[in-house]
Short mmCIF file of C-alpha atoms in Angstrom, two decimals:
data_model
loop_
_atom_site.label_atom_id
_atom_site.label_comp_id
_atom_site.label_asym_id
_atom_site.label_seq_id
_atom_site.Cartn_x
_atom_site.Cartn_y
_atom_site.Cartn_z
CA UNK A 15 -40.65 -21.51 -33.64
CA UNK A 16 -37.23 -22.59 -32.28
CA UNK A 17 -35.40 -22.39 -29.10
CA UNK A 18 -34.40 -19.39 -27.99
CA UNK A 19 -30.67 -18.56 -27.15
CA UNK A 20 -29.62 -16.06 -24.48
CA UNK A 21 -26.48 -15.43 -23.41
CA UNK A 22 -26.16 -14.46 -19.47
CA UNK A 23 -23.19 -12.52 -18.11
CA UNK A 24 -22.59 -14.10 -14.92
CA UNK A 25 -20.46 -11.70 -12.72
CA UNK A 26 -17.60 -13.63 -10.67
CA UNK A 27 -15.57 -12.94 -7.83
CA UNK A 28 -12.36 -13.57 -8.23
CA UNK A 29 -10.72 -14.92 -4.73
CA UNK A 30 -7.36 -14.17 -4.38
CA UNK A 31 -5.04 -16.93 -2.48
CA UNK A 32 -1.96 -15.24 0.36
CA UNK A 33 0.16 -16.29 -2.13
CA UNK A 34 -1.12 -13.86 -4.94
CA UNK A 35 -2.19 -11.06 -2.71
CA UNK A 36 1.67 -11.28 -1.22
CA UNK A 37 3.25 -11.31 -4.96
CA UNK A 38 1.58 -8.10 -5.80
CA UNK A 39 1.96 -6.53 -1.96
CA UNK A 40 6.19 -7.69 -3.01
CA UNK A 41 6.50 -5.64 -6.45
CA UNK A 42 4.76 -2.23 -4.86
CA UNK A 43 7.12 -2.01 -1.94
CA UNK A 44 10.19 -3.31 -3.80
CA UNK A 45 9.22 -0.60 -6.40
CA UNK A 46 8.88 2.01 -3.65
CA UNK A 47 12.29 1.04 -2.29
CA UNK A 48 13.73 1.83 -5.14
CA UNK A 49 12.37 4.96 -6.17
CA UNK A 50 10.01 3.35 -8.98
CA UNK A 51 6.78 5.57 -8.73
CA UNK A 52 5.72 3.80 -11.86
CA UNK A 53 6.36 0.51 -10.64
CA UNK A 54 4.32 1.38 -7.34
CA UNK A 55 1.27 2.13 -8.69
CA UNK A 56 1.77 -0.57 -11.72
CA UNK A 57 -0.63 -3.17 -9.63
CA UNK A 58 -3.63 -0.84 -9.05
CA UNK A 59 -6.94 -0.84 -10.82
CA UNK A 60 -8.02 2.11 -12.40
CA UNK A 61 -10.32 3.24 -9.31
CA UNK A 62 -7.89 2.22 -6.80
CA UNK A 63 -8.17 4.22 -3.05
CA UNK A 64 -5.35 5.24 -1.47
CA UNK A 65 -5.50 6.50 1.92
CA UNK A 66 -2.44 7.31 4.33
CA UNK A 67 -4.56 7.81 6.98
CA UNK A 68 -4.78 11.25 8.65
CA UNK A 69 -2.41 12.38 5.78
CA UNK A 70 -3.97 16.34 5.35
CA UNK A 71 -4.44 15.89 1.26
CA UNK A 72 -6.98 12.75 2.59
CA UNK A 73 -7.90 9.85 0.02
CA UNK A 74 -6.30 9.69 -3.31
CA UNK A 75 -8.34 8.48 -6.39
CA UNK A 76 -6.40 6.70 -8.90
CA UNK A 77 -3.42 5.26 -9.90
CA UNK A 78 -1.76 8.83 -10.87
CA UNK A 79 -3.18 10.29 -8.20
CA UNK A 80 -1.19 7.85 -6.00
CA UNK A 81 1.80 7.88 -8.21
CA UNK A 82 1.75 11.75 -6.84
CA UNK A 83 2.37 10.74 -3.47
CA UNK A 84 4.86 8.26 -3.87
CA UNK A 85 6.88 10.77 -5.56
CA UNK A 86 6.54 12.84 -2.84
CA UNK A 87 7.52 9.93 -0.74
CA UNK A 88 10.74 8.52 -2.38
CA UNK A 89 12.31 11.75 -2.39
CA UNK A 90 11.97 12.48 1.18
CA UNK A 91 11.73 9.03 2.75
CA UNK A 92 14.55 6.01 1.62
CA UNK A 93 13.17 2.89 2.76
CA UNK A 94 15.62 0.03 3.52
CA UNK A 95 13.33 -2.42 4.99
CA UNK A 96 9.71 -3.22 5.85
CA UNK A 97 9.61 -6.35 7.77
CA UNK A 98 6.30 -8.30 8.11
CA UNK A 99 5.30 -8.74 12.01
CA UNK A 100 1.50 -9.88 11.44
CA UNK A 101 -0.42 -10.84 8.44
CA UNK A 102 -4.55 -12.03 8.36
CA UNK A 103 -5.76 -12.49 4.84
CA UNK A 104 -9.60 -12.50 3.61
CA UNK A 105 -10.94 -13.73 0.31
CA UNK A 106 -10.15 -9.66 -1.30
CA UNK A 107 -8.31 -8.45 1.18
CA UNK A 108 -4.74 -8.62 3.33
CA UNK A 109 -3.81 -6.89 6.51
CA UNK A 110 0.08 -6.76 7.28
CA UNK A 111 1.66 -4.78 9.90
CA UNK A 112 5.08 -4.07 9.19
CA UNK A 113 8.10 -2.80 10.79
CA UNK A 114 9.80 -0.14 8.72
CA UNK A 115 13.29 1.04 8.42
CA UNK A 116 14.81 3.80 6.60
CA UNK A 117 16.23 7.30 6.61
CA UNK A 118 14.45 10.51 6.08
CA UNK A 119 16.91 12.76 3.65
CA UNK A 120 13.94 15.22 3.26
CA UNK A 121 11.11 15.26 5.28
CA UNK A 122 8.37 13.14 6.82
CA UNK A 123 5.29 14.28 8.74
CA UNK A 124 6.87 17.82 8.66
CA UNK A 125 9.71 17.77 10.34
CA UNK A 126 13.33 17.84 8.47
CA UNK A 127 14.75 14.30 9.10
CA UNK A 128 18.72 15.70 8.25
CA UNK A 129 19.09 12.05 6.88
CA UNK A 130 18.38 10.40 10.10
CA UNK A 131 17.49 6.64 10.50
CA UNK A 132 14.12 5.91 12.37
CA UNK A 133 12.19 2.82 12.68
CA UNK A 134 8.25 2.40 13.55
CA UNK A 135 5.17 0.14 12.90
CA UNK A 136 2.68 0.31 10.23
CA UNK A 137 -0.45 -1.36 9.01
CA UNK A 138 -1.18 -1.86 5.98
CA UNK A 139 -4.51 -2.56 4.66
CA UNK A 140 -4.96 -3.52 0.92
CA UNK A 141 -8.32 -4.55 -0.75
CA UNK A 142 -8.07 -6.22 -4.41
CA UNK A 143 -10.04 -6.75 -6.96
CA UNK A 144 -10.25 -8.48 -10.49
CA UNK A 145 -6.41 -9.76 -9.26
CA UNK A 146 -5.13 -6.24 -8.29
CA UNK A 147 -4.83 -4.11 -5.64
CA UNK A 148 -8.30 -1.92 -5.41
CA UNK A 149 -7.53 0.11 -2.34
CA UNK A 150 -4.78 0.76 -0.29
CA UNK A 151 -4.89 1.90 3.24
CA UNK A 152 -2.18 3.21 5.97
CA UNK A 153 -1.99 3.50 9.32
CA UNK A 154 1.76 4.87 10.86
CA UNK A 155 2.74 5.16 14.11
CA UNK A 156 3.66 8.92 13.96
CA UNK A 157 4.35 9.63 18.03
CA UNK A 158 7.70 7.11 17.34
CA UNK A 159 8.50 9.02 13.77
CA UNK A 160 8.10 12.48 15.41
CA UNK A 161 10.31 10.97 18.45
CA UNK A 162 13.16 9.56 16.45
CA UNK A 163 13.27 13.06 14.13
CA UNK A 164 13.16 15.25 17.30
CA UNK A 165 15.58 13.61 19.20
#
């Protein structure tokens, strides 16, 4: 009798360097910026999470699912910058908190924003996986949004 060949799938992580993690984190929120719901979601797996965090529709499932909120987004929310004040990277993951600017046209958390420009911190949380983004989590700081839009 002769040898016997098996073949063994060998699952591997796939470690993502700053570098790649920040070259995906680059083309969603230049896509966002600009409107691009498609280009937004573009990086996502298939079972990505996305979670705005206290948002009242909750987690998201999916890439269209997100694709819904960004739309929902972009028309009431033009971003013109979000500035990078702290970044910590793991192996499949990337915290950044971020300073964002824009205007609110529509509205945000509620309240009409009569195209007014506010500015407030945020913390982003992305997980990836298989070299794209496999959840997506946000934390706002909605006391200086409500502040800005009230005043």
């Amino acid at each position: 009798m002769g040898p016997v060949e098996t073949t063994e799938l060998v699952e591997q992580e796939i470690v993502m360097t700053p570098a790649e993690m920040n070259r995906l984190i680059e083309q969603h929120i230049a896509a966002e910026s600009i409107g691009d719901t498609d280009g937004a979601v573009a990086m996502y797996t298939d079972d990505v999470i996305h979670d705005v965090v206290g948002a009242p529709h909750g987690p998201t499932h999916g890439p269209d699912a997100a694709k819904g909120f960004y739309e929902m987004l972009t028309a009431n929310v033009t971003t013109e910058r979000m500035d990078v004040n702290h970044a910590w990277y793991g192996t499949d993951f990337c915290v950044l908190e971020h300073q964002f600017t824009g205007t609110v046209p529509g509205e945000f958390l509620g309240i009409p924003g009569n195209g007014k420009r506010i500015s407030f911190r945020l913390l982003h949380v992305w997980e990836f996986k298989d070299g794209r983004m496999s959840r997506e989590n946000v934390w706002l700081d909605g006391n200086a949004i409500v502040a800005q839009l009230t005043a």
